[in-house]
Amino acid sequence: YTRVLTPRDYGTMELLDLTITLFGVFVGLNLANSVFYFYFQDSSEEHRRKLFHTVLFGSTGVGLVGSAIGWSTSGILSELVFQTPHNAAYFRLLFLTFGFSLPLEATFAWLRVQNRAPLFALTSIVRLIFAIALNVVLLVVWRLGITGVLLSNLVVTVVMLMLLYTICLPKGTIATDRRLLWQTVRYSAPLAITGLAMFTINFGDRFFLQRYTGLASLGIYSLAY
């Protein structure tokens, strides 16, 4: 990667990634985390089937709303983070991926809560290999730079979501529960406070370092970190 991406590219990708992470802390609601709590409240097949579809569709809805908000504010974010509107297209790709990433997290959480460790490990490795292979094609062969990395992430996220949905889909009809959805939101929303705290401790320095050192130095720092 370092042969085809410049230090400045690394700095740009770091800020893109951190911005979408911070956005997810406030908008994403962390519904996937609620699976670990509500799964064991009731051992009946009906409850767990409703929980799966409720969290999955809830995460999808939140992801779509978040994508729409992010897409429409990409120009503003580019100006705010990079002091230029030229990176708005990168943000649009990121927010498109965001819409699929939330339900993907829910499916991975479902594998974990069911203690399907071998399958969780296998799908995680497949995801990594797929991403590396696609990155190499888009970076080395097509020379797409940062756009190639973001496109690769989008494709991998969509494909893995379709695969894991097929694997995790419980038997029986699709069923959701509005009351259960509200409970998962109430449970997950306060976790944004700890997420924000951890984010600030570990990554908050990036946003002001780039103002003092520039994107190239930030890229080297981020890669070393």
PDB file of C-alpha atoms in Angstrom, residues 6-205:
ATOM      1  CA  THR A   6       1.488   8.884  -0.342  1.00  0.00           C
ATOM      2  CA  PRO A   7       1.826   9.982   3.298  1.00  0.00           C
ATOM      3  CA  ARG A   8      -0.709  12.693   2.480  1.00  0.00           C
ATOM      4  CA  ASP A   9      -3.137  10.003   1.280  1.00  0.00           C
ATOM      5  CA  TYR A  10      -2.736   8.216   4.599  1.00  0.00           C
ATOM      6  CA  GLY A  11      -3.438  11.437   6.473  1.00  0.00           C
ATOM      7  CA  THR A  12      -6.546  12.044   4.391  1.00  0.00           C
ATOM      8  CA  MET A  13      -7.841   8.503   4.927  1.00  0.00           C
ATOM      9  CA  GLU A  14      -7.206   8.773   8.671  1.00  0.00           C
ATOM     10  CA  LEU A  15      -9.351  11.874   8.980  1.00  0.00           C
ATOM     11  CA  LEU A  16     -12.037  10.400   6.745  1.00  0.00           C
ATOM     12  CA  ASP A  17     -12.179   7.260   8.848  1.00  0.00           C
ATOM     13  CA  LEU A  18     -12.229   9.146  12.141  1.00  0.00           C
ATOM     14  CA  THR A  19     -14.942  11.511  10.939  1.00  0.00           C
ATOM     15  CA  ILE A  20     -17.228   8.649   9.959  1.00  0.00           C
ATOM     16  CA  THR A  21     -16.457   6.912  13.258  1.00  0.00           C
ATOM     17  CA  LEU A  22     -17.398  10.031  15.202  1.00  0.00           C
ATOM     18  CA  PHE A  23     -20.526  10.395  13.074  1.00  0.00           C
ATOM     19  CA  GLY A  24     -21.446   6.792  13.880  1.00  0.00           C
ATOM     20  CA  VAL A  25     -21.068   7.395  17.617  1.00  0.00           C
ATOM     21  CA  PHE A  26     -23.828  10.006  17.511  1.00  0.00           C
ATOM     22  CA  VAL A  27     -26.048   8.622  14.743  1.00  0.00           C
ATOM     23  CA  GLY A  28     -25.436   4.864  14.712  1.00  0.00           C
ATOM     24  CA  LEU A  29     -27.125   4.166  18.090  1.00  0.00           C
ATOM     25  CA  ASN A  30     -24.967   1.016  18.503  1.00  0.00           C
ATOM     26  CA  LEU A  31     -28.026  -1.215  18.097  1.00  0.00           C
ATOM     27  CA  ALA A  32     -25.787  -4.231  17.458  1.00  0.00           C
ATOM     28  CA  ASN A  33     -24.582  -4.022  21.072  1.00  0.00           C
ATOM     29  CA  SER A  34     -28.128  -4.541  22.345  1.00  0.00           C
ATOM     30  CA  VAL A  35     -28.138  -8.064  20.874  1.00  0.00           C
ATOM     31  CA  PHE A  36     -25.869  -9.297  23.669  1.00  0.00           C
ATOM     32  CA  TYR A  37     -28.341  -8.148  26.313  1.00  0.00           C
ATOM     33  CA  PHE A  38     -31.755  -8.894  24.837  1.00  0.00           C
ATOM     34  CA  TYR A  39     -30.831 -12.255  23.328  1.00  0.00           C
ATOM     35  CA  PHE A  40     -30.726 -13.862  26.793  1.00  0.00           C
ATOM     36  CA  GLN A  41     -33.839 -12.181  28.180  1.00  0.00           C
ATOM     37  CA  ASP A  42     -36.015 -14.823  26.574  1.00  0.00           C
ATOM     38  CA  SER A  43     -34.809 -18.171  25.270  1.00  0.00           C
ATOM     39  CA  SER A  44     -37.847 -18.763  23.064  1.00  0.00           C
ATOM     40  CA  GLU A  45     -37.284 -19.117  19.332  1.00  0.00           C
ATOM     41  CA  GLU A  46     -39.971 -16.528  18.591  1.00  0.00           C
ATOM     42  CA  HIS A  47     -38.317 -13.852  20.755  1.00  0.00           C
ATOM     43  CA  ARG A  48     -34.918 -14.417  19.219  1.00  0.00           C
ATOM     44  CA  ARG A  49     -36.312 -14.408  15.703  1.00  0.00           C
ATOM     45  CA  LYS A  50     -38.043 -11.088  16.414  1.00  0.00           C
ATOM     46  CA  LEU A  51     -34.863  -9.712  17.968  1.00  0.00           C
ATOM     47  CA  PHE A  52     -32.796 -10.596  14.898  1.00  0.00           C
ATOM     48  CA  HIS A  53     -35.148  -8.915  12.433  1.00  0.00           C
ATOM     49  CA  THR A  54     -35.860  -5.946  14.713  1.00  0.00           C
ATOM     50  CA  VAL A  55     -32.183  -5.129  15.235  1.00  0.00           C
ATOM     51  CA  LEU A  56     -31.287  -5.831  11.604  1.00  0.00           C
ATOM     52  CA  PHE A  57     -34.056  -3.698  10.119  1.00  0.00           C
ATOM     53  CA  GLY A  58     -33.599  -1.051  12.808  1.00  0.00           C
ATOM     54  CA  SER A  59     -29.882  -0.834  12.002  1.00  0.00           C
ATOM     55  CA  THR A  60     -30.695  -0.665   8.294  1.00  0.00           C
ATOM     56  CA  GLY A  61     -33.141   2.186   8.872  1.00  0.00           C
ATOM     57  CA  VAL A  62     -30.666   4.108  11.015  1.00  0.00           C
ATOM     58  CA  GLY A  63     -27.964   3.460   8.427  1.00  0.00           C
ATOM     59  CA  LEU A  64     -30.108   4.802   5.583  1.00  0.00           C
ATOM     60  CA  VAL A  65     -31.030   7.929   7.522  1.00  0.00           C
ATOM     61  CA  GLY A  66     -27.399   8.432   8.504  1.00  0.00           C
ATOM     62  CA  SER A  67     -26.286   7.964   4.900  1.00  0.00           C
ATOM     63  CA  ALA A  68     -28.789  10.550   3.694  1.00  0.00           C
ATOM     64  CA  ILE A  69     -27.699  13.069   6.322  1.00  0.00           C
ATOM     65  CA  GLY A  70     -24.017  12.446   5.645  1.00  0.00           C
ATOM     66  CA  TRP A  71     -24.424  12.563   1.864  1.00  0.00           C
ATOM     67  CA  SER A  72     -26.206  15.922   2.021  1.00  0.00           C
ATOM     68  CA  THR A  73     -23.599  17.436   4.370  1.00  0.00           C
ATOM     69  CA  SER A  74     -20.473  16.021   2.695  1.00  0.00           C
ATOM     70  CA  GLY A  75     -19.440  19.389   1.296  1.00  0.00           C
ATOM     71  CA  ILE A  76     -19.745  21.040   4.696  1.00  0.00           C
ATOM     72  CA  LEU A  77     -17.778  18.256   6.372  1.00  0.00           C
ATOM     73  CA  SER A  78     -15.039  18.485   3.762  1.00  0.00           C
ATOM     74  CA  GLU A  79     -14.684  22.207   4.450  1.00  0.00           C
ATOM     75  CA  LEU A  80     -14.781  21.640   8.201  1.00  0.00           C
ATOM     76  CA  VAL A  81     -12.268  18.786   8.354  1.00  0.00           C
ATOM     77  CA  PHE A  82      -9.948  19.559   5.434  1.00  0.00           C
ATOM     78  CA  GLN A  83     -10.610  23.270   4.812  1.00  0.00           C
ATOM     79  CA  THR A  84     -11.429  22.436   1.183  1.00  0.00           C
ATOM     80  CA  PRO A  85     -14.551  21.161  -0.634  1.00  0.00           C
ATOM     81  CA  HIS A  86     -12.502  18.843  -2.863  1.00  0.00           C
ATOM     82  CA  ASN A  87     -12.864  15.813  -0.560  1.00  0.00           C
ATOM     83  CA  ALA A  88     -16.664  15.818  -0.552  1.00  0.00           C
ATOM     84  CA  ALA A  89     -16.765  12.840  -2.968  1.00  0.00           C
ATOM     85  CA  TYR A  90     -14.745  10.779  -0.482  1.00  0.00           C
ATOM     86  CA  PHE A  91     -17.274  11.543   2.240  1.00  0.00           C
ATOM     87  CA  ARG A  92     -20.153  10.521  -0.024  1.00  0.00           C
ATOM     88  CA  LEU A  93     -18.571   7.112  -0.606  1.00  0.00           C
ATOM     89  CA  LEU A  94     -17.978   6.733   3.123  1.00  0.00           C
ATOM     90  CA  PHE A  95     -21.559   7.587   4.033  1.00  0.00           C
ATOM     91  CA  LEU A  96     -22.863   5.181   1.403  1.00  0.00           C
ATOM     92  CA  THR A  97     -20.821   2.442   3.050  1.00  0.00           C
ATOM     93  CA  PHE A  98     -22.085   3.570   6.464  1.00  0.00           C
ATOM     94  CA  GLY A  99     -25.635   2.627   5.512  1.00  0.00           C
ATOM     95  CA  PHE A 100     -24.601  -1.013   4.990  1.00  0.00           C
ATOM     96  CA  SER A 101     -22.076  -1.233   7.821  1.00  0.00           C
ATOM     97  CA  LEU A 102     -24.604  -0.949  10.655  1.00  0.00           C
ATOM     98  CA  PRO A 103     -26.663  -4.037   9.679  1.00  0.00           C
ATOM     99  CA  LEU A 104     -23.383  -5.857   8.961  1.00  0.00           C
ATOM    100  CA  GLU A 105     -22.274  -5.202  12.545  1.00  0.00           C
ATOM    101  CA  ALA A 106     -25.614  -6.625  13.701  1.00  0.00           C
ATOM    102  CA  THR A 107     -25.040  -9.888  11.812  1.00  0.00           C
ATOM    103  CA  PHE A 108     -21.539 -10.255  13.254  1.00  0.00           C
ATOM    104  CA  ALA A 109     -22.995  -9.640  16.720  1.00  0.00           C
ATOM    105  CA  TRP A 110     -25.551 -12.363  16.046  1.00  0.00           C
ATOM    106  CA  LEU A 111     -22.812 -14.903  15.322  1.00  0.00           C
ATOM    107  CA  ARG A 112     -21.044 -13.933  18.524  1.00  0.00           C
ATOM    108  CA  VAL A 113     -24.108 -14.141  20.737  1.00  0.00           C
ATOM    109  CA  GLN A 114     -24.877 -17.595  19.346  1.00  0.00           C
ATOM    110  CA  ASN A 115     -21.308 -18.642  20.158  1.00  0.00           C
ATOM    111  CA  ARG A 116     -20.584 -19.636  16.553  1.00  0.00           C
ATOM    112  CA  ALA A 117     -16.907 -18.874  16.983  1.00  0.00           C
ATOM    113  CA  PRO A 118     -15.532 -20.912  14.029  1.00  0.00           C
ATOM    114  CA  LEU A 119     -17.992 -19.293  11.624  1.00  0.00           C
ATOM    115  CA  PHE A 120     -17.304 -15.843  13.060  1.00  0.00           C
ATOM    116  CA  ALA A 121     -13.560 -16.346  12.607  1.00  0.00           C
ATOM    117  CA  LEU A 122     -13.976 -17.773   9.100  1.00  0.00           C
ATOM    118  CA  THR A 123     -16.186 -14.942   7.847  1.00  0.00           C
ATOM    119  CA  SER A 124     -13.852 -12.367   9.410  1.00  0.00           C
ATOM    120  CA  ILE A 125     -10.869 -13.896   7.598  1.00  0.00           C
ATOM    121  CA  VAL A 126     -12.807 -14.080   4.326  1.00  0.00           C
ATOM    122  CA  ARG A 127     -13.733 -10.414   4.731  1.00  0.00           C
ATOM    123  CA  LEU A 128     -10.074  -9.488   5.287  1.00  0.00           C
ATOM    124  CA  ILE A 129      -8.769 -11.502   2.319  1.00  0.00           C
ATOM    125  CA  PHE A 130     -11.497 -10.143   0.043  1.00  0.00           C
ATOM    126  CA  ALA A 131     -10.674  -6.579   1.087  1.00  0.00           C
ATOM    127  CA  ILE A 132      -6.936  -7.046   0.545  1.00  0.00           C
ATOM    128  CA  ALA A 133      -7.415  -8.620  -2.884  1.00  0.00           C
ATOM    129  CA  LEU A 134      -9.816  -5.895  -4.016  1.00  0.00           C
ATOM    130  CA  ASN A 135      -7.557  -3.161  -2.646  1.00  0.00           C
ATOM    131  CA  VAL A 136      -4.620  -4.526  -4.617  1.00  0.00           C
ATOM    132  CA  VAL A 137      -6.642  -4.531  -7.842  1.00  0.00           C
ATOM    133  CA  LEU A 138      -8.041  -1.035  -7.352  1.00  0.00           C
ATOM    134  CA  LEU A 139      -4.792   0.459  -6.057  1.00  0.00           C
ATOM    135  CA  VAL A 140      -2.076  -1.295  -8.032  1.00  0.00           C
ATOM    136  CA  VAL A 141      -3.838  -2.216 -11.284  1.00  0.00           C
ATOM    137  CA  TRP A 142      -6.358   0.613 -11.684  1.00  0.00           C
ATOM    138  CA  ARG A 143      -4.422   3.258  -9.708  1.00  0.00           C
ATOM    139  CA  LEU A 144      -7.551   4.690  -8.088  1.00  0.00           C
ATOM    140  CA  GLY A 145      -5.791   5.830  -4.916  1.00  0.00           C
ATOM    141  CA  ILE A 146      -8.030   6.801  -2.003  1.00  0.00           C
ATOM    142  CA  THR A 147     -11.130   6.277  -4.148  1.00  0.00           C
ATOM    143  CA  GLY A 148     -10.052   2.667  -4.699  1.00  0.00           C
ATOM    144  CA  VAL A 149      -9.767   2.027  -0.956  1.00  0.00           C
ATOM    145  CA  LEU A 150     -13.201   3.518  -0.310  1.00  0.00           C
ATOM    146  CA  LEU A 151     -14.814   1.618  -3.204  1.00  0.00           C
ATOM    147  CA  SER A 152     -13.244  -1.600  -1.971  1.00  0.00           C
ATOM    148  CA  ASN A 153     -14.675  -1.021   1.496  1.00  0.00           C
ATOM    149  CA  LEU A 154     -18.140  -0.402   0.024  1.00  0.00           C
ATOM    150  CA  VAL A 155     -18.113  -3.552  -2.119  1.00  0.00           C
ATOM    151  CA  VAL A 156     -16.795  -5.762   0.680  1.00  0.00           C
ATOM    152  CA  THR A 157     -19.375  -4.408   3.136  1.00  0.00           C
ATOM    153  CA  VAL A 158     -22.310  -5.044   0.779  1.00  0.00           C
ATOM    154  CA  VAL A 159     -21.159  -8.549  -0.193  1.00  0.00           C
ATOM    155  CA  MET A 160     -20.469  -9.585   3.415  1.00  0.00           C
ATOM    156  CA  LEU A 161     -23.845  -8.239   4.544  1.00  0.00           C
ATOM    157  CA  MET A 162     -25.641 -10.359   1.942  1.00  0.00           C
ATOM    158  CA  LEU A 163     -23.591 -13.426   2.888  1.00  0.00           C
ATOM    159  CA  LEU A 164     -24.048 -13.065   6.653  1.00  0.00           C
ATOM    160  CA  TYR A 165     -27.747 -12.267   6.353  1.00  0.00           C
ATOM    161  CA  THR A 166     -28.195 -15.573   4.513  1.00  0.00           C
ATOM    162  CA  ILE A 167     -26.159 -17.414   7.146  1.00  0.00           C
ATOM    163  CA  CYS A 168     -27.793 -15.835  10.203  1.00  0.00           C
ATOM    164  CA  LEU A 169     -31.395 -15.708   8.988  1.00  0.00           C
ATOM    165  CA  PRO A 170     -33.536 -17.578  11.563  1.00  0.00           C
ATOM    166  CA  LYS A 171     -36.105 -20.101  10.459  1.00  0.00           C
ATOM    167  CA  GLY A 172     -39.684 -18.909  10.227  1.00  0.00           C
ATOM    168  CA  THR A 173     -41.420 -15.799   8.990  1.00  0.00           C
ATOM    169  CA  ILE A 174     -39.931 -12.322   9.191  1.00  0.00           C
ATOM    170  CA  ALA A 175     -41.232 -10.600  12.318  1.00  0.00           C
ATOM    171  CA  THR A 176     -40.379  -7.318  14.044  1.00  0.00           C
ATOM    172  CA  ASP A 177     -41.455  -5.746  17.317  1.00  0.00           C
ATOM    173  CA  ARG A 178     -41.767  -1.960  17.744  1.00  0.00           C
ATOM    174  CA  ARG A 179     -41.655  -2.210  21.513  1.00  0.00           C
ATOM    175  CA  LEU A 180     -38.498  -4.301  21.327  1.00  0.00           C
ATOM    176  CA  LEU A 181     -36.974  -1.807  18.911  1.00  0.00           C
ATOM    177  CA  TRP A 182     -37.592   1.037  21.346  1.00  0.00           C
ATOM    178  CA  GLN A 183     -36.034  -1.030  24.144  1.00  0.00           C
ATOM    179  CA  THR A 184     -32.908  -1.697  22.106  1.00  0.00           C
ATOM    180  CA  VAL A 185     -32.613   2.016  21.280  1.00  0.00           C
ATOM    181  CA  ARG A 186     -32.949   2.978  24.942  1.00  0.00           C
ATOM    182  CA  TYR A 187     -30.338   0.410  25.898  1.00  0.00           C
ATOM    183  CA  SER A 188     -27.828   1.317  23.186  1.00  0.00           C
ATOM    184  CA  ALA A 189     -28.062   5.107  22.991  1.00  0.00           C
ATOM    185  CA  PRO A 190     -26.213   5.845  26.291  1.00  0.00           C
ATOM    186  CA  LEU A 191     -23.274   3.778  25.028  1.00  0.00           C
ATOM    187  CA  ALA A 192     -22.496   6.706  22.733  1.00  0.00           C
ATOM    188  CA  ILE A 193     -21.114   8.509  25.801  1.00  0.00           C
ATOM    189  CA  THR A 194     -18.458   5.863  26.399  1.00  0.00           C
ATOM    190  CA  GLY A 195     -17.823   5.629  22.664  1.00  0.00           C
ATOM    191  CA  LEU A 196     -17.198   9.377  22.496  1.00  0.00           C
ATOM    192  CA  ALA A 197     -14.884   9.225  25.508  1.00  0.00           C
ATOM    193  CA  MET A 198     -12.818   6.376  24.072  1.00  0.00           C
ATOM    194  CA  PHE A 199     -12.679   8.091  20.694  1.00  0.00           C
ATOM    195  CA  THR A 200     -11.416  11.339  22.229  1.00  0.00           C
ATOM    196  CA  ILE A 201      -8.746   9.600  24.304  1.00  0.00           C
ATOM    197  CA  ASN A 202      -7.373   7.524  21.433  1.00  0.00           C
ATOM    198  CA  PHE A 203      -7.944   9.574  18.290  1.00  0.00           C
ATOM    199  CA  GLY A 204      -8.961  13.132  19.167  1.00  0.00           C
ATOM    200  CA  ASP A 205      -5.456  14.486  18.583  1.00  0.00           C
TER     201      ASP A 205
END
